[in-house]
Structures are given as C-alpha cells and as structure tokens.
C-alpha cells in the first residue's frame, strides 16, 4: 500500500501541471490502495469527496504550492479518519478507576490488560488486575503469570464459575484496599455470540466501569466493523486497543471500527512482551499505513510524532547523558516505524546498515528490555555504578533474560553518547556556543 501511494504522490510531484485530472488520478490510486488494505468502501469514497472539496483545485493558484496543499489535505483527511473525535478517558488518582476489557477470544485482552496495568503502574498508580474469564480453562493461570512477572496484584478464582461474581468480588476487594486503577479482564468467544454479549452486559452492570476498552486484533481486516459495532451495542466501550501491529498488519480494518463506533484507538500492541504497548497517534498510524519513502517525509514524520526529547536535550546541554536518556532515544526509534531509515538518524547507523531491519528492531528491543530491568537510580545514573559494582550487571542480565555481554554493550553505547554530550554540552560546549550565535 505504502509503495503505491508514494508512487502516486511522486507522480504528482513529477508532473508540471497539477490540474483536476492529475488530482483525480492521484485520488484513484490512493483509494484503490486503501480498499486493498481493508478500509471500508464508504469511508474511501467519502475521503475522496472530502479531499476534492477541500482542495478545490479550480480556485487554487497554480504552481508548486498546489502539490503541497494536495498532499497536506490528503494526509489530514486520512488522519481525521482515525482520530475518533472524542477525548479518551484519563484516570484520576485518589479514586478507584475501573477499566473493563472486552473483545473476542485471542484478540489480546489478557496480554493488553497486563500491558496497561504496567503502563499505569510506571506512572505511579496503584493498579490491580481482576480475572473475570471463567470460560476458558487456564485463563486465570495466564493472568496470574503475567501479573506475577510484572509484580501487579491480582484477583481470580479456580473454582468459581460465575464471571459476574468473580468480577464483583475482585473489584470490591481492590476498591476497599484503595487501588487507583482496577483492570477487569473478561472472557471471549471465537465468534460474536449472544451469550458473550449478555455476559459483558452483566459484568458491566456489576462492576460499573469508568472505562470500557475493546481489544481489536489488527489482522482481522474487514471483520473489524461488524465486530466493533456488536460490542458497542452491548458494552458501549469508550476506547479501542489495536493489537498485533508488530506483524504485517497495517490495521486498515481498524479505520472502519473507529468510524463505525466514533471511538478512538488509545493504544496499539506491538508484541507479546509486557512493554510492547504504545500510545496511539493518528499521524503515526497513517504514516505507517502510507509508508514514508523520502527524507522530507521522514523529517515531517518525525516532527508529527511529538516525541518526548526535552529532558534529553536539556541533559545534553548540561553535558550529561544518562541511561534513561538512552532508553528514551531507543524507544523513540521503535515508535518511528521504518526502522533502518530512522535508526541512522538516531546514531545507530552502522548497526542499521549492516543488519536486516528485523534484526535491528530485535536488537533495539533487547536494549530496551535491558534498561527496563534497571532500577530508577541506575537509569538516572551515568553508568559508573555498574563499573563499581559489577554484580549489578549480572542482576540486570538475569532480569532481562540477556547476557552480561549484552548489558555491557548497552553500557558502552551510553558511554559513547555521554562522552559526546560532554563535548557538546557545558558552558563552553558546542550547544551553548550555538545558542549564543542564535
Ligand atoms: P485474549 O483471548 O483476548 O485474552 O488474548 P490473549 O491476551 O491471550 O492473546 C492471544 C495471543 O495473542 C497470545 O499468544 C498473545 O501473546 C498474542 N498477542 C497479544 N497481543 C499481541 C501483540 O500486540 N502482538 C503480538 N505479536 N502478539 C500479541
Ligand atoms: Mg484472555
């Protein structure tokens, strides 16, 4: 899909006259590519009409700006398709926020529950997990394992068969213990069945969730529309988590789910590990759907990501580069999609050019896992404490399931960056000189 749209946009760039005919040709190409990628036909026709109306080519002055206007309008309208148009829920501290998950079996509910719990726990919330899946044998064990690994308190039962009862008991228990967030995992079925929807209604009435999240598998294509509509009727969810975005799926079907239910996607799942959860950004999603081919596109792409670079830049100005800075840079790289291109910008050039994209991605992820196994103090350090106490390296290797050598490589990478920061930062450094010039 990306290649076709890019080619179409580039064709537009090559032709000197950008007239109505050229615009129609571009839109035709974009639309058939979107259809191929499982976007619903009604949405595609609406997109085409909206872009045509907004561009209003007959009343545009000719010249280079026309191309820019067309590209920007197209991009904006595509983003508009997935922005859901409602504010997503934000949990408040000092009150028990109940978050209930719904979705078909295998969609990724149990996995995403733990990921979300970890996400909030890292942000200082006291989080508990409740397993209300009494349908599938082994469901409680799975949640228990996930929760134990992530050190999150959990509740469930091996003997109780009524999911409504377990859900209520678990939520009541955590409420009494003043938990900030209580995540309720529910069961699924292989198909959309009345029995499942009835169960969701009953659990919903029992636990009165502040937020219901539907988990949607990105690989299901066109089925996403009917599925999300059916769940919307029974559980009126307020947000979507789109899983399995790490594979080949571009999630075109999810666009239909968003449009059919007017509900925003809040996170995407990008792997099986507990940290493989990213905040959803329409711009990033569309960029991924389109594939970003040229550097100009990439630069704009990076700007749209709104990455959290402030702390790191401030550190570099001071001549410092901590392990946390390295971790942030690495996870930014992961967010940016087409890795080999971005990796070279992030100073991983040599690695990226020698290795296939998947391998680079695997290594960057490995480095992130290693840093996730460090303590807060270690992350905020310059790494010297690892030299002073090498047992720390052994502990981190064990915690992240890697080797001492791999941990040492991360520390080495951070040292390289720290030396660079030392040269650039500080009072007489390059950064301050550049600032003085400006
Ligand atoms: P549930 O039946 O809805 O609770 O689904 P599970 O959470 O048990 O997930 C079903 C399968 O999908 C498991 O093998 C998960 O590891 C896998 N899975 C879930 N989310 C993701 C994801 O974002 N990426 C990948 N690759 N696999 C995922
Ligand atoms: Mg499950």
Coordinates of C-alpha atoms and ligand atoms in Angstrom, one line a residue:
X1 CA 0.0 0.0 0.0
X2 CA 2.7 2.4 1.0
X3 CA 4.7 1.9 -2.1
X4 CA 1.6 2.5 -4.4
X5 CA 0.6 5.7 -2.6
X6 CA 4.1 7.0 -2.5
X7 CA 4.5 6.3 -6.2
X8 CA 1.2 8.1 -6.9
X9 CA 2.3 11.1 -4.8
X10 CA 5.6 11.1 -6.6
X11 CA 4.0 11.0 -10.0
X12 CA 2.1 14.1 -8.9
X13 CA 5.4 15.7 -8.0
X14 CA 6.9 14.9 -11.4
X15 CA 4.2 16.3 -13.5
X16 CA 4.4 20.0 -14.0
X17 CA 0.8 20.8 -14.3
X18 CA -1.3 19.8 -11.4
X19 CA -4.8 20.0 -12.7
X20 CA -8.0 18.3 -11.9
X21 CA -7.1 15.3 -14.0
X22 CA -3.8 14.8 -12.0
X23 CA -5.7 15.1 -8.7
X24 CA -8.3 12.6 -9.8
X25 CA -5.5 10.2 -10.9
X26 CA -3.8 10.5 -7.5
X27 CA -7.0 10.0 -5.6
X28 CA -8.0 7.0 -7.7
X29 CA -4.6 5.4 -6.9
X30 CA -4.9 6.2 -3.2
X31 CA -8.4 5.0 -2.9
X32 CA -7.8 1.6 -4.6
X33 CA -4.8 1.1 -2.3
X34 CA -6.9 1.9 0.8
X35 CA -9.5 -0.6 -0.4
X36 CA -6.9 -3.2 -0.8
X37 CA -5.8 -2.6 2.7
X38 CA -9.3 -3.4 4.1
X39 CA -10.6 0.1 4.5
X40 CA -14.4 0.3 4.1
X41 CA -15.6 1.5 0.7
X42 CA -18.0 4.1 2.1
X43 CA -15.2 5.7 4.0
X44 CA -12.9 5.6 1.0
X45 CA -15.5 7.4 -1.2
X46 CA -16.1 9.9 1.5
X47 CA -12.4 10.6 1.8
X48 CA -12.1 11.2 -1.9
X49 CA -15.0 13.6 -1.9
X50 CA -13.8 15.4 1.1
X51 CA -10.3 15.9 -0.3
X52 CA -11.6 17.1 -3.6
X53 CA -13.9 19.6 -1.9
X54 CA -11.2 20.9 0.5
X55 CA -8.5 21.2 -2.2
X56 CA -11.0 23.0 -4.5
X57 CA -8.4 22.9 -7.3
X58 CA -10.2 25.2 -9.7
X59 CA -9.8 28.1 -7.3
X60 CA -6.2 27.3 -6.3
X61 CA -3.4 29.5 -7.8
X62 CA -1.2 27.2 -9.9
X63 CA 2.4 26.5 -9.0
X64 CA 4.3 24.4 -6.5
X65 CA 2.0 25.2 -3.6
X66 CA -0.7 23.2 -5.2
X67 CA 1.2 20.0 -4.7
X68 CA 1.8 20.8 -1.1
X69 CA -1.8 21.7 -0.5
X70 CA -3.0 18.4 -2.0
X71 CA -0.5 16.3 0.0
X72 CA -1.3 18.0 3.2
X73 CA -5.1 17.8 2.7
X74 CA -4.9 14.2 1.8
X75 CA -2.8 13.4 4.9
X76 CA -5.0 15.5 7.2
X77 CA -8.2 13.8 5.9
X78 CA -6.6 10.4 6.4
X79 CA -5.7 11.2 9.9
X80 CA -9.2 12.5 10.5
X81 CA -10.5 9.0 9.7
X82 CA -8.8 7.5 12.7
X83 CA -9.0 10.3 15.3
X84 CA -12.3 9.0 16.9
X85 CA -13.4 12.6 17.7
X86 CA -13.8 12.1 21.4
X87 CA -11.5 12.7 24.3
X88 CA -10.1 9.4 25.7
X89 CA -10.6 8.7 29.3
X90 CA -7.9 9.8 31.8
X91 CA -7.9 8.0 35.2
X92 CA -7.8 10.2 38.3
X93 CA -5.6 9.5 41.3
X94 CA -7.2 9.2 44.7
X95 CA -10.2 7.4 43.4
X96 CA -10.8 3.8 42.2
X97 CA -11.0 3.8 38.4
X98 CA -12.4 0.6 37.0
X99 CA -11.3 -0.3 33.5
X100 CA -13.1 -3.3 31.9
X101 CA -11.8 -5.1 28.8
X102 CA -14.0 -6.7 26.1
X103 CA -13.2 -8.5 22.9
X104 CA -13.2 -11.8 21.1
X105 CA -11.1 -14.7 22.2
X106 CA -7.5 -14.4 21.0
X107 CA -7.8 -10.6 20.4
X108 CA -5.2 -9.9 23.0
X109 CA -7.3 -8.9 26.0
X110 CA -5.3 -10.7 28.8
X111 CA -2.0 -9.6 27.3
X112 CA -3.2 -6.0 26.9
X113 CA -4.6 -5.9 30.4
X114 CA -1.2 -6.6 31.9
X115 CA 0.4 -4.1 29.5
X116 CA -2.0 -1.4 30.5
X117 CA -1.6 -2.2 34.2
X118 CA 2.2 -1.9 33.8
X119 CA 1.8 1.3 31.9
X120 CA -0.1 2.9 34.7
X121 CA 2.0 1.4 37.4
X122 CA 5.0 3.0 36.0
X123 CA 3.2 6.3 36.2
X124 CA 2.7 6.0 39.9
X125 CA -0.8 4.5 40.0
X126 CA -1.6 1.6 42.3
X127 CA -3.0 -1.0 39.9
X128 CA -4.8 -4.3 40.4
X129 CA -5.8 -7.0 37.9
X130 CA -9.1 -9.0 38.1
X131 CA -9.6 -12.2 36.0
X132 CA -13.3 -12.5 35.2
X133 CA -12.6 -15.1 32.5
X134 CA -14.1 -18.3 33.9
X135 CA -15.0 -19.5 30.4
X136 CA -11.5 -20.6 29.2
X137 CA -9.6 -23.2 31.2
X138 CA -6.2 -21.7 32.0
X139 CA -7.3 -18.1 31.8
X140 CA -6.6 -17.4 35.4
X141 CA -3.2 -19.0 35.3
X142 CA -2.3 -16.9 32.3
X143 CA -3.3 -13.7 34.0
X144 CA -1.6 -14.8 37.2
X145 CA 1.6 -15.5 35.4
X146 CA 1.6 -12.2 33.6
X147 CA 0.7 -10.3 36.8
X148 CA 3.4 -12.0 38.9
X149 CA 6.0 -11.3 36.3
X150 CA 5.0 -7.6 36.3
X151 CA 4.6 -7.5 40.1
X152 CA 1.0 -6.5 39.9
X153 CA -1.6 -7.6 42.5
X154 CA -4.3 -9.8 41.0
X155 CA -7.5 -11.5 41.9
X156 CA -9.2 -14.5 40.4
X157 CA -10.7 -17.9 41.3
X158 CA -10.0 -21.5 40.2
X159 CA -13.4 -22.8 41.5
X160 CA -16.0 -20.1 41.0
X161 CA -17.7 -20.4 37.6
X162 CA -19.8 -17.2 37.6
X163 CA -17.7 -14.5 35.9
X164 CA -20.0 -11.7 37.3
X165 CA -19.4 -12.9 40.8
X166 CA -15.6 -13.0 40.4
X167 CA -15.5 -9.6 38.8
X168 CA -17.6 -8.0 41.5
X169 CA -15.6 -9.7 44.3
X170 CA -12.2 -8.6 42.8
X171 CA -13.3 -5.0 42.1
X172 CA -14.8 -4.7 45.6
X173 CA -11.6 -6.1 47.2
X174 CA -9.3 -3.7 45.4
X175 CA -11.7 -0.8 46.0
X176 CA -11.6 -1.5 49.7
X177 CA -7.8 -1.5 49.5
X178 CA -7.8 1.9 47.8
X179 CA -6.4 0.9 44.5
X180 CA -6.3 3.7 41.9
X181 CA -6.9 1.5 38.9
X182 CA -8.7 -1.8 38.7
X183 CA -8.4 -3.6 35.4
X184 CA -11.0 -6.3 34.7
X185 CA -10.1 -8.9 32.2
X186 CA -13.1 -10.8 30.7
X187 CA -13.6 -13.9 28.6
X188 CA -14.1 -14.0 24.9
X189 CA -15.6 -16.4 22.3
X190 CA -14.3 -17.4 19.0
X191 CA -17.3 -15.7 17.4
X192 CA -19.7 -12.9 18.1
X193 CA -22.2 -14.7 20.2
X194 CA -25.3 -13.5 22.1
X195 CA -24.1 -15.4 25.2
X196 CA -20.9 -13.4 25.3
X197 CA -22.6 -10.0 24.8
X198 CA -25.0 -10.9 27.6
X199 CA -22.1 -11.8 29.9
X200 CA -20.5 -8.4 29.1
X201 CA -23.7 -6.5 30.0
X202 CA -23.9 -8.4 33.3
X203 CA -20.3 -7.8 34.3
X204 CA -20.6 -4.2 33.2
X205 CA -23.7 -3.7 35.5
X206 CA -21.9 -5.4 38.4
X207 CA -18.6 -3.5 38.3
X208 CA -19.8 -0.2 36.8
X209 CA -16.6 0.5 34.8
X210 CA -15.4 4.1 34.4
X211 CA -13.9 3.0 31.1
X212 CA -14.5 0.0 28.8
X213 CA -11.9 -0.9 26.3
X214 CA -12.5 -3.1 23.3
X215 CA -9.4 -5.0 22.2
X216 CA -9.2 -5.5 18.4
X217 CA -6.8 -7.7 16.5
X218 CA -5.3 -5.6 13.7
X219 CA -5.1 -8.6 11.4
X220 CA -8.8 -9.3 11.1
X221 CA -9.4 -6.8 8.2
X222 CA -13.0 -6.0 7.2
X223 CA -14.5 -8.0 10.1
X224 CA -13.5 -5.2 12.4
X225 CA -16.5 -3.1 11.5
X226 CA -19.2 -5.7 12.4
X227 CA -17.3 -6.8 15.5
X228 CA -16.9 -3.4 16.9
X229 CA -20.5 -2.5 16.2
X230 CA -21.7 -5.6 18.0
X231 CA -19.5 -4.8 21.1
X232 CA -20.5 -1.2 21.0
X233 CA -24.2 -2.2 21.4
X234 CA -23.6 -4.5 24.3
X235 CA -20.8 -2.8 26.2
X236 CA -20.6 0.8 24.9
X237 CA -16.8 0.8 25.1
X238 CA -15.1 4.2 25.1
X239 CA -11.7 3.2 23.6
X240 CA -10.0 0.7 21.4
X241 CA -6.7 -1.1 21.8
X242 CA -5.4 -2.4 18.5
X243 CA -3.2 -5.4 18.9
X244 CA -0.6 -7.3 16.8
X245 CA 0.6 -4.2 15.0
X246 CA 4.1 -5.7 15.1
X247 CA 3.3 -8.1 12.3
X248 CA 2.4 -7.4 8.7
X249 CA -1.0 -6.0 9.5
X250 CA -1.3 -2.3 8.9
X251 CA -4.6 -2.1 10.7
X252 CA -6.7 -0.8 7.8
X253 CA -9.7 -2.5 9.1
X254 CA -9.4 -0.6 12.4
X255 CA -10.3 2.6 10.5
X256 CA -13.8 1.1 9.9
X257 CA -14.1 0.2 13.6
X258 CA -13.2 3.8 14.6
X259 CA -15.7 5.3 12.1
X260 CA -18.5 2.9 12.9
X261 CA -18.3 3.5 16.6
X262 CA -16.9 7.0 16.8
X263 CA -14.4 5.7 19.3
X264 CA -10.7 6.5 19.5
X265 CA -7.9 4.0 19.4
X266 CA -5.9 4.7 22.6
X267 CA -3.0 2.2 22.4
X268 CA -1.5 -0.2 20.0
X269 CA 0.0 -3.5 20.9
X270 CA 3.3 -4.1 19.2
X271 CA 4.5 -7.5 20.5
X272 CA 4.0 -10.1 23.2
X273 CA 6.2 -8.6 25.8
X274 CA 4.6 -6.5 28.6
X275 CA 6.2 -3.3 27.4
X276 CA 5.0 -3.6 23.9
X277 CA 2.3 -1.0 24.2
X278 CA 2.4 2.4 22.5
X279 CA 0.2 5.4 22.7
X280 CA -1.8 5.7 19.6
X281 CA -1.2 8.7 17.3
X282 CA -3.4 9.1 14.2
X283 CA -0.5 10.7 12.3
X284 CA 1.9 7.9 13.1
X285 CA -0.7 5.3 12.2
X286 CA -1.4 6.9 8.9
X287 CA 2.3 7.4 8.2
X288 CA 2.8 3.7 8.8
X289 CA -0.1 2.9 6.6
X290 CA 1.4 5.0 3.8
X291 CA 5.0 4.1 4.4
X292 CA 7.3 7.1 4.4
X293 CA 9.7 6.9 1.5
X294 CA 11.6 10.1 1.2
X295 CA 13.7 12.1 3.7
X296 CA 11.4 15.1 3.5
X297 CA 8.5 12.8 4.5
X298 CA 10.6 11.3 7.2
X299 CA 11.5 14.7 8.7
X300 CA 7.9 15.8 8.7
X301 CA 7.1 12.4 10.1
X302 CA 9.5 12.8 13.0
X303 CA 8.0 16.3 13.7
X304 CA 4.5 14.9 13.9
X305 CA 5.5 12.2 16.4
X306 CA 5.9 14.8 19.1
X307 CA 8.5 12.8 20.8
X308 CA 9.5 13.5 24.3
X309 CA 13.0 14.8 23.8
X310 CA 13.0 17.7 26.1
X311 CA 14.8 16.1 29.0
X312 CA 17.4 14.5 26.9
X313 CA 18.2 17.8 25.1
X314 CA 18.4 19.6 28.4
X315 CA 20.8 16.9 29.7
X316 CA 23.0 17.2 26.6
X317 CA 23.1 20.9 27.1
X318 CA 24.4 20.2 30.6
X319 CA 26.9 17.8 29.2
X320 CA 25.2 14.7 30.6
X321 CA 23.7 11.6 29.0
X322 CA 22.1 9.1 31.4
X323 CA 21.0 5.5 30.8
X324 CA 17.4 6.8 30.9
X325 CA 18.2 9.2 28.0
X326 CA 19.5 6.2 26.0
X327 CA 16.3 4.3 26.8
X328 CA 14.1 7.2 25.7
X329 CA 16.0 7.6 22.5
X330 CA 15.7 3.9 21.8
X331 CA 12.0 3.7 22.4
X332 CA 11.6 6.8 20.2
X333 CA 13.4 4.9 17.5
X334 CA 11.0 2.0 18.0
X335 CA 8.0 4.3 17.6
X336 CA 9.1 5.6 14.3
X337 CA 8.3 2.5 12.2
X338 CA 10.5 2.1 9.2
X339 CA 13.5 1.4 11.4
X340 CA 16.5 1.3 9.2
X341 CA 15.9 4.8 8.0
X342 CA 15.3 6.3 11.4
X343 CA 18.0 4.3 13.1
X344 CA 20.7 6.1 11.1
X345 CA 19.4 9.4 12.4
X346 CA 19.5 8.2 15.9
X347 CA 23.1 7.3 15.8
X348 CA 22.6 3.6 15.2
X349 CA 23.7 4.0 11.6
X350 CA 26.4 1.3 11.5
X351 CA 24.2 -1.2 13.1
X352 CA 21.2 -0.4 10.8
X353 CA 23.2 -0.5 7.6
X354 CA 24.8 -3.9 8.3
X355 CA 21.7 -5.7 9.5
X356 CA 18.3 -6.5 8.1
X357 CA 15.5 -4.4 9.5
X358 CA 14.0 -7.1 11.7
X359 CA 17.4 -7.8 13.3
X360 CA 17.9 -4.1 14.1
X361 CA 14.4 -3.9 15.6
X362 CA 15.1 -7.0 17.6
X363 CA 18.3 -5.6 19.0
X364 CA 16.9 -2.2 19.9
X365 CA 14.0 -4.0 21.7
X366 CA 16.6 -6.1 23.5
X367 CA 18.4 -3.0 24.6
X368 CA 15.2 -1.5 25.9
X369 CA 14.4 -4.7 27.9
X370 CA 17.8 -4.5 29.5
X371 CA 17.2 -0.9 30.5
X372 CA 13.8 -1.8 31.8
X373 CA 15.4 -4.2 34.2
X374 CA 17.5 -1.4 35.8
X375 CA 16.4 0.4 38.9
X376 CA 15.3 4.0 38.7
X377 CA 18.5 5.1 40.3
X378 CA 20.6 3.1 37.8
X379 CA 18.6 4.6 34.9
X380 CA 19.3 8.2 36.1
X381 CA 23.0 7.5 36.6
X382 CA 25.9 7.9 34.3
X383 CA 26.6 4.2 34.4
X384 CA 29.6 4.4 36.7
X385 CA 27.9 2.4 39.5
X386 CA 27.9 -0.6 37.2
X387 CA 31.7 -0.4 37.0
X388 CA 31.9 0.0 40.7
X389 CA 29.6 -2.9 41.4
X390 CA 29.7 -5.5 38.6
X391 CA 27.1 -7.6 40.3
X392 CA 24.6 -5.1 39.1
X393 CA 25.4 -6.1 35.5
X394 CA 24.7 -9.8 36.4
X395 CA 21.4 -8.9 38.0
X396 CA 20.2 -6.8 35.0
X397 CA 21.3 -9.6 32.6
X398 CA 19.3 -12.1 34.6
X399 CA 16.3 -9.8 35.0
X400 CA 16.1 -9.1 31.2
X401 CA 16.9 -12.6 30.1
X402 CA 20.0 -11.5 28.3
X403 CA 23.7 -12.0 28.8
X404 CA 26.4 -10.0 30.7
X405 CA 27.9 -9.1 27.3
X406 CA 24.7 -7.6 26.0
X407 CA 24.3 -5.5 29.1
X408 CA 27.9 -4.3 28.7
X409 CA 27.1 -3.3 25.1
X410 CA 24.3 -1.1 26.4
X411 CA 26.6 0.5 28.9
X412 CA 29.2 1.0 26.2
X413 CA 26.6 2.7 23.9
X414 CA 25.6 5.0 26.8
X415 CA 29.3 5.8 27.5
X416 CA 29.8 6.8 23.8
X417 CA 26.8 9.1 24.0
X418 CA 27.9 10.5 27.4
X419 CA 31.3 11.4 26.0
X420 CA 29.7 13.1 23.1
X421 CA 27.4 15.0 25.4
X422 CA 30.3 16.1 27.5
X423 CA 32.0 17.6 24.4
X424 CA 28.8 19.3 23.2
X425 CA 27.4 20.5 26.5
X426 CA 28.5 22.6 29.4
X427 CA 29.3 26.3 29.5
X428 CA 32.0 26.3 26.7
X429 CA 30.4 23.5 24.8
X430 CA 29.0 23.5 21.2
X431 CA 25.4 23.7 22.3
X432 CA 25.9 26.9 24.3
X433 CA 28.0 28.4 21.5
X434 CA 25.3 27.7 19.0
X435 CA 22.8 29.2 21.3
X436 CA 24.9 32.4 21.6
X437 CA 25.1 32.6 17.9
X438 CA 21.3 32.4 17.5
Ligands
LIG1 P1 -7.4 -12.9 24.8 O1 -8.0 -14.3 24.5 O2 -8.2 -11.8 24.2 O3 -7.2 -12.7 26.3 O4 -6.0 -12.9 24.1 P2 -4.5 -13.1 24.7 O5 -4.1 -11.9 25.5 O6 -4.5 -14.4 25.4 O7 -3.6 -13.1 23.4 C1 -3.7 -14.1 22.4 C2 -2.4 -14.3 21.7 O8 -2.0 -13.1 21.0 C3 -1.3 -14.6 22.7 O9 -0.4 -15.5 22.1 C4 -0.6 -13.3 22.8 O10 0.8 -13.4 23.1 C5 -0.8 -12.7 21.4 N1 -0.7 -11.2 21.4 C6 -1.5 -10.3 22.1 N2 -1.2 -9.0 21.8 C7 -0.2 -9.1 20.9 C8 0.6 -8.1 20.1 O11 0.4 -6.9 20.2 N3 1.5 -8.6 19.3 C9 1.7 -9.9 19.1 N4 2.6 -10.3 18.2 N5 1.0 -10.9 19.7 C10 0.1 -10.5 20.6
LIG2 MG1 -7.8 -13.9 27.9

